[in-house]
Amino acid sequence: MQIVQLTNNQVNTPFAPTWNYFLMEAEDSIDQKTIDEFKIFILDSEKKIINKFEQNYSSYNKEYNITFDGDTGLGPESLTSRSPFYNMFAIENACIQEIKKSVYEKYIRYLEIINVPRRKVWIQSWANVMRYGEAISEHIHSSHENTWLGGHVAISCDGTSTFYRAPVRLTEDQIYESKNVPGKLTLFPDCIPHWTNEHSGNSERISIAFDIITNDRYKQLTKERQAMYVGFDNE
């Protein structure tokens, strides 16, 4: 496990931008058996999930006048585009619950290391499946007053990387490259811009992504959105 810090250089004026963010990376967080089982599960479920929520997706796009894919650039036929309509961690499947357990353990440890008190939080999770030539565009998950944490678990990655950038654009951006490794779990503030390079492998690039939100944020959501979250920590 390692902590990566994105922070500003010493500032010389009261108007210069400042930031101080911590990312956590933990390799070998998920054992190979669980990785293999989830890969089989999600490839078998991918089209089923896309088709199951087709009507929800169409209604959502019409309501907000968008073509939603989470600003990832993966498009309307991607599994990622269905992310608002289900919660992977709510599925009663042994390998999924094992992954959720590992995310929880690393989440608690992360807060301890950076000395942030625990609080009541909720979690929603989805899966991403990418194929040759695809890449996730730079995007963020949230930037509101109750922003908390997000993360992802690499399942199958075939030599790809995920990139994280300090949320203040600079003449020379502060960018951290994280090599994707199966079983690697990453946690980061949800306002951190992130993206991937182009997937050039012949097999699928698979990951599990998630958002952890505070109870204050949960109360701001509609009943429909609240239903997509499950309790994660009650402290």
mmCIF file of C-alpha atoms in Angstrom:
data_model
loop_
_atom_site.group_PDB
_atom_site.id
_atom_site.type_symbol
_atom_site.label_atom_id
_atom_site.label_comp_id
_atom_site.label_asym_id
_atom_site.label_seq_id
_atom_site.Cartn_x
_atom_site.Cartn_y
_atom_site.Cartn_z
ATOM 1 C CA MET A 1 0.000 0.000 0.000
ATOM 2 C CA GLN A 2 1.284 3.468 -0.845
ATOM 3 C CA ILE A 3 0.020 7.027 -0.502
ATOM 4 C CA VAL A 4 0.551 9.398 -3.421
ATOM 5 C CA GLN A 5 0.353 13.109 -2.659
ATOM 6 C CA LEU A 6 -0.683 15.763 -5.158
ATOM 7 C CA THR A 7 0.177 19.130 -3.665
ATOM 8 C CA ASN A 8 1.160 22.599 -4.818
ATOM 9 C CA ASN A 9 4.614 24.117 -4.737
ATOM 10 C CA GLN A 10 5.285 26.835 -2.187
ATOM 11 C CA VAL A 11 3.121 29.828 -3.057
ATOM 12 C CA ASN A 12 4.466 33.371 -3.058
ATOM 13 C CA THR A 13 1.219 35.311 -3.153
ATOM 14 C CA PRO A 14 -2.156 35.047 -1.408
ATOM 15 C CA PHE A 15 -3.792 34.533 -4.812
ATOM 16 C CA ALA A 16 -1.794 31.539 -6.026
ATOM 17 C CA PRO A 17 -3.766 28.257 -6.132
ATOM 18 C CA THR A 18 -3.223 25.703 -3.393
ATOM 19 C CA TRP A 19 -4.235 22.053 -3.104
ATOM 20 C CA ASN A 20 -3.284 18.976 -1.124
ATOM 21 C CA TYR A 21 -4.793 15.633 -2.120
ATOM 22 C CA PHE A 22 -3.913 12.059 -1.218
ATOM 23 C CA LEU A 23 -4.402 8.972 -3.379
ATOM 24 C CA MET A 24 -3.998 5.440 -2.050
ATOM 25 C CA GLU A 25 -2.858 2.457 -4.107
ATOM 26 C CA ALA A 26 -2.916 -1.108 -2.826
ATOM 27 C CA GLU A 27 -1.696 -3.892 -5.085
ATOM 28 C CA ASP A 28 -2.773 -7.499 -4.560
ATOM 29 C CA SER A 29 -5.942 -6.317 -2.822
ATOM 30 C CA ILE A 30 -7.978 -8.945 -4.657
ATOM 31 C CA ASP A 31 -6.819 -12.551 -4.997
ATOM 32 C CA GLN A 32 -6.529 -14.204 -8.401
ATOM 33 C CA LYS A 33 -9.452 -16.582 -7.842
ATOM 34 C CA THR A 34 -11.806 -13.662 -7.127
ATOM 35 C CA ILE A 35 -10.444 -11.749 -10.133
ATOM 36 C CA ASP A 36 -11.056 -14.721 -12.433
ATOM 37 C CA GLU A 37 -14.566 -15.281 -11.086
ATOM 38 C CA PHE A 38 -15.538 -11.640 -11.488
ATOM 39 C CA LYS A 39 -14.176 -11.505 -15.036
ATOM 40 C CA ILE A 40 -16.383 -14.445 -16.017
ATOM 41 C CA PHE A 41 -19.364 -12.915 -14.231
ATOM 42 C CA ILE A 42 -19.128 -9.461 -15.814
ATOM 43 C CA LEU A 43 -18.477 -10.640 -19.361
ATOM 44 C CA ASP A 44 -21.499 -12.909 -19.062
ATOM 45 C CA SER A 45 -23.583 -10.058 -17.574
ATOM 46 C CA GLU A 46 -22.421 -7.132 -19.736
ATOM 47 C CA LYS A 47 -25.063 -7.275 -22.469
ATOM 48 C CA LYS A 48 -27.764 -8.264 -19.987
ATOM 49 C CA ILE A 49 -27.125 -5.121 -17.914
ATOM 50 C CA ILE A 50 -26.984 -2.890 -21.002
ATOM 51 C CA ASN A 51 -30.278 -4.263 -22.303
ATOM 52 C CA LYS A 52 -32.005 -4.374 -18.921
ATOM 53 C CA PHE A 53 -31.564 -0.642 -18.395
ATOM 54 C CA GLU A 54 -32.125 0.505 -21.968
ATOM 55 C CA GLN A 55 -35.414 2.219 -21.126
ATOM 56 C CA ASN A 56 -33.963 3.848 -18.002
ATOM 57 C CA TYR A 57 -31.074 5.083 -20.105
ATOM 58 C CA SER A 58 -33.297 6.548 -22.811
ATOM 59 C CA SER A 59 -35.486 8.316 -20.248
ATOM 60 C CA TYR A 60 -32.452 9.696 -18.421
ATOM 61 C CA ASN A 61 -30.951 11.081 -21.620
ATOM 62 C CA LYS A 62 -34.253 12.653 -22.615
ATOM 63 C CA GLU A 63 -34.769 14.220 -19.180
ATOM 64 C CA TYR A 64 -31.324 15.856 -19.109
ATOM 65 C CA ASN A 65 -30.888 16.309 -22.875
ATOM 66 C CA ILE A 66 -27.613 14.381 -22.920
ATOM 67 C CA THR A 67 -26.097 11.136 -24.134
ATOM 68 C CA PHE A 68 -24.704 9.858 -20.861
ATOM 69 C CA ASP A 69 -21.492 7.866 -20.541
ATOM 70 C CA GLY A 70 -20.106 9.563 -17.434
ATOM 71 C CA ASP A 71 -17.957 11.843 -19.634
ATOM 72 C CA THR A 72 -15.727 8.844 -20.294
ATOM 73 C CA GLY A 73 -16.043 8.894 -24.077
ATOM 74 C CA LEU A 74 -16.985 5.198 -24.116
ATOM 75 C CA GLY A 75 -20.359 5.961 -25.670
ATOM 76 C CA PRO A 76 -24.011 4.936 -25.271
ATOM 77 C CA GLU A 77 -23.476 1.229 -25.940
ATOM 78 C CA SER A 78 -20.858 0.811 -23.227
ATOM 79 C CA LEU A 79 -21.494 -0.884 -19.910
ATOM 80 C CA THR A 80 -20.209 2.327 -18.288
ATOM 81 C CA SER A 81 -23.163 4.250 -19.734
ATOM 82 C CA ARG A 82 -25.509 2.234 -17.490
ATOM 83 C CA SER A 83 -23.637 3.118 -14.298
ATOM 84 C CA PRO A 84 -26.398 5.299 -12.735
ATOM 85 C CA PHE A 85 -28.985 2.508 -12.826
ATOM 86 C CA TYR A 86 -27.549 -0.302 -10.697
ATOM 87 C CA ASN A 87 -25.102 -0.972 -7.876
ATOM 88 C CA MET A 88 -22.568 -3.720 -8.459
ATOM 89 C CA PHE A 89 -21.926 -3.988 -4.715
ATOM 90 C CA ALA A 90 -25.612 -4.679 -4.063
ATOM 91 C CA ILE A 91 -25.429 -7.919 -6.056
ATOM 92 C CA GLU A 92 -25.345 -11.004 -3.822
ATOM 93 C CA ASN A 93 -22.469 -12.742 -5.526
ATOM 94 C CA ALA A 94 -19.554 -14.226 -3.582
ATOM 95 C CA CYS A 95 -16.744 -12.692 -5.631
ATOM 96 C CA ILE A 96 -18.411 -9.256 -5.718
ATOM 97 C CA GLN A 97 -18.922 -9.244 -1.963
ATOM 98 C CA GLU A 98 -15.310 -10.290 -1.471
ATOM 99 C CA ILE A 99 -14.196 -7.290 -3.547
ATOM 100 C CA LYS A 100 -16.504 -4.994 -1.579
ATOM 101 C CA LYS A 101 -15.017 -6.299 1.688
ATOM 102 C CA SER A 102 -11.500 -5.516 0.470
ATOM 103 C CA VAL A 103 -12.550 -2.016 -0.627
ATOM 104 C CA TYR A 104 -13.993 -1.411 2.850
ATOM 105 C CA GLU A 105 -10.838 -2.605 4.627
ATOM 106 C CA LYS A 106 -8.582 -0.430 2.478
ATOM 107 C CA TYR A 107 -10.955 2.533 2.827
ATOM 108 C CA ILE A 108 -10.739 2.390 6.637
ATOM 109 C CA ARG A 109 -6.961 2.076 6.487
ATOM 110 C CA TYR A 110 -6.710 5.004 4.049
ATOM 111 C CA LEU A 111 -8.621 7.308 6.410
ATOM 112 C CA GLU A 112 -6.398 6.228 9.289
ATOM 113 C CA ILE A 113 -3.211 6.975 7.352
ATOM 114 C CA ILE A 114 -4.271 10.468 6.251
ATOM 115 C CA ASN A 115 -5.866 11.179 9.649
ATOM 116 C CA VAL A 116 -9.411 11.829 8.422
ATOM 117 C CA PRO A 117 -12.201 10.845 10.862
ATOM 118 C CA ARG A 118 -14.663 8.191 9.761
ATOM 119 C CA ARG A 119 -18.267 9.201 9.179
ATOM 120 C CA LYS A 120 -21.457 7.631 7.897
ATOM 121 C CA VAL A 121 -21.070 6.977 4.179
ATOM 122 C CA TRP A 122 -22.805 5.166 1.317
ATOM 123 C CA ILE A 123 -21.391 3.472 -1.766
ATOM 124 C CA GLN A 124 -22.418 2.813 -5.352
ATOM 125 C CA SER A 125 -20.405 0.700 -7.781
ATOM 126 C CA TRP A 126 -20.401 -0.221 -11.469
ATOM 127 C CA ALA A 127 -18.177 -2.065 -13.937
ATOM 128 C CA ASN A 128 -16.281 -0.870 -16.998
ATOM 129 C CA VAL A 129 -15.439 -3.125 -19.944
ATOM 130 C CA MET A 130 -13.145 -1.712 -22.625
ATOM 131 C CA ARG A 131 -11.885 -3.273 -25.834
ATOM 132 C CA TYR A 132 -9.095 -2.655 -28.305
ATOM 133 C CA GLY A 133 -8.752 1.014 -29.243
ATOM 134 C CA GLU A 134 -10.950 2.349 -26.422
ATOM 135 C CA ALA A 135 -9.876 4.788 -23.715
ATOM 136 C CA ILE A 136 -11.560 6.605 -20.849
ATOM 137 C CA SER A 137 -11.472 10.376 -21.340
ATOM 138 C CA GLU A 138 -10.509 12.788 -18.581
ATOM 139 C CA HIS A 139 -13.411 13.292 -16.191
ATOM 140 C CA ILE A 140 -14.289 13.801 -12.532
ATOM 141 C CA HIS A 141 -17.019 12.229 -10.414
ATOM 142 C CA SER A 142 -18.028 15.207 -8.279
ATOM 143 C CA SER A 143 -17.058 18.745 -7.292
ATOM 144 C CA HIS A 144 -19.834 19.817 -4.912
ATOM 145 C CA GLU A 145 -19.579 20.892 -1.280
ATOM 146 C CA ASN A 146 -20.005 17.321 0.035
ATOM 147 C CA THR A 147 -17.466 15.660 -2.257
ATOM 148 C CA TRP A 148 -15.891 12.578 -0.649
ATOM 149 C CA LEU A 149 -14.070 9.654 -2.280
ATOM 150 C CA GLY A 150 -14.088 7.432 -5.330
ATOM 151 C CA GLY A 151 -11.991 4.566 -6.549
ATOM 152 C CA HIS A 152 -11.583 1.564 -8.749
ATOM 153 C CA VAL A 153 -10.274 -1.986 -8.808
ATOM 154 C CA ALA A 154 -8.336 -3.299 -11.805
ATOM 155 C CA ILE A 155 -9.546 -6.733 -12.872
ATOM 156 C CA SER A 156 -8.019 -7.187 -16.321
ATOM 157 C CA CYS A 157 -5.797 -4.443 -17.694
ATOM 158 C CA ASP A 158 -3.226 -5.715 -20.246
ATOM 159 C CA GLY A 159 -0.562 -3.032 -19.825
ATOM 160 C CA THR A 160 -2.769 0.038 -19.435
ATOM 161 C CA SER A 161 -2.392 3.000 -17.079
ATOM 162 C CA THR A 162 -4.706 5.376 -15.275
ATOM 163 C CA PHE A 163 -3.662 9.010 -14.970
ATOM 164 C CA TYR A 164 -4.576 11.458 -12.199
ATOM 165 C CA ARG A 165 -4.168 15.224 -12.386
ATOM 166 C CA ALA A 166 -4.234 17.902 -9.731
ATOM 167 C CA PRO A 167 -7.617 19.631 -10.142
ATOM 168 C CA VAL A 168 -6.001 23.032 -10.725
ATOM 169 C CA ARG A 169 -4.796 23.416 -14.315
ATOM 170 C CA LEU A 170 -1.225 24.676 -14.473
ATOM 171 C CA THR A 171 1.244 25.632 -17.157
ATOM 172 C CA GLU A 172 2.866 22.281 -16.409
ATOM 173 C CA ASP A 173 0.131 19.998 -15.093
ATOM 174 C CA GLN A 174 0.898 17.781 -12.119
ATOM 175 C CA ILE A 175 0.022 14.335 -13.436
ATOM 176 C CA TYR A 176 0.526 10.961 -11.759
ATOM 177 C CA GLU A 177 0.588 7.791 -13.856
ATOM 178 C CA SER A 178 -0.565 4.597 -12.165
ATOM 179 C CA LYS A 179 0.246 1.354 -13.951
ATOM 180 C CA ASN A 180 -2.829 -0.890 -13.935
ATOM 181 C CA VAL A 181 -2.221 -4.275 -12.326
ATOM 182 C CA PRO A 182 -4.906 -6.952 -11.759
ATOM 183 C CA GLY A 183 -6.118 -6.739 -8.166
ATOM 184 C CA LYS A 184 -4.862 -3.184 -7.632
ATOM 185 C CA LEU A 185 -7.256 -0.989 -5.653
ATOM 186 C CA THR A 186 -7.041 2.810 -5.830
ATOM 187 C CA LEU A 187 -8.844 5.392 -3.691
ATOM 188 C CA PHE A 188 -8.857 9.112 -4.457
ATOM 189 C CA PRO A 189 -10.867 12.287 -3.789
ATOM 190 C CA ASP A 190 -13.821 12.325 -6.182
ATOM 191 C CA CYS A 191 -12.843 15.745 -7.552
ATOM 192 C CA ILE A 192 -9.551 14.460 -8.978
ATOM 193 C CA PRO A 193 -9.573 14.398 -12.825
ATOM 194 C CA HIS A 194 -8.572 10.976 -14.153
ATOM 195 C CA TRP A 195 -8.422 9.056 -17.428
ATOM 196 C CA THR A 196 -6.758 6.058 -19.102
ATOM 197 C CA ASN A 197 -4.516 5.583 -22.073
ATOM 198 C CA GLU A 198 -5.786 3.694 -25.110
ATOM 199 C CA HIS A 199 -6.326 -0.011 -24.590
ATOM 200 C CA SER A 200 -4.190 -1.857 -27.133
ATOM 201 C CA GLY A 201 -4.621 -5.408 -25.854
ATOM 202 C CA ASN A 202 -6.650 -8.154 -27.490
ATOM 203 C CA SER A 203 -8.502 -9.142 -24.309
ATOM 204 C CA GLU A 204 -10.993 -6.954 -22.468
ATOM 205 C CA ARG A 205 -9.827 -4.302 -20.031
ATOM 206 C CA ILE A 206 -12.125 -4.679 -17.003
ATOM 207 C CA SER A 207 -12.397 -2.576 -13.877
ATOM 208 C CA ILE A 208 -14.821 -1.922 -11.043
ATOM 209 C CA ALA A 209 -15.395 1.722 -10.152
ATOM 210 C CA PHE A 210 -17.249 3.212 -7.203
ATOM 211 C CA ASP A 211 -18.276 6.399 -5.458
ATOM 212 C CA ILE A 212 -18.410 6.776 -1.680
ATOM 213 C CA ILE A 213 -20.657 9.624 -0.542
ATOM 214 C CA THR A 214 -21.316 11.238 2.815
ATOM 215 C CA ASN A 215 -24.667 10.996 4.563
ATOM 216 C CA ASP A 216 -25.176 14.722 3.929
ATOM 217 C CA ARG A 217 -24.805 14.119 0.199
ATOM 218 C CA TYR A 218 -27.079 11.073 0.384
ATOM 219 C CA LYS A 219 -29.838 13.232 1.881
ATOM 220 C CA GLN A 220 -29.566 15.618 -1.075
ATOM 221 C CA LEU A 221 -30.324 12.872 -3.600
ATOM 222 C CA THR A 222 -33.721 11.929 -4.998
ATOM 223 C CA LYS A 223 -35.338 8.740 -3.721
ATOM 224 C CA GLU A 224 -34.476 7.085 -7.049
ATOM 225 C CA ARG A 225 -30.784 7.909 -6.671
ATOM 226 C CA GLN A 226 -30.726 6.948 -2.993
ATOM 227 C CA ALA A 227 -31.974 3.508 -3.990
ATOM 228 C CA MET A 228 -28.760 2.987 -5.973
ATOM 229 C CA TYR A 229 -26.586 3.234 -2.839
ATOM 230 C CA VAL A 230 -25.941 0.821 0.010
ATOM 231 C CA GLY A 231 -24.615 1.669 3.455
ATOM 232 C CA PHE A 232 -20.842 1.361 3.657
ATOM 233 C CA ASP A 233 -19.653 2.744 7.013
ATOM 234 C CA ASN A 234 -21.837 3.816 9.938
ATOM 235 C CA GLU A 235 -19.235 5.734 11.986
#
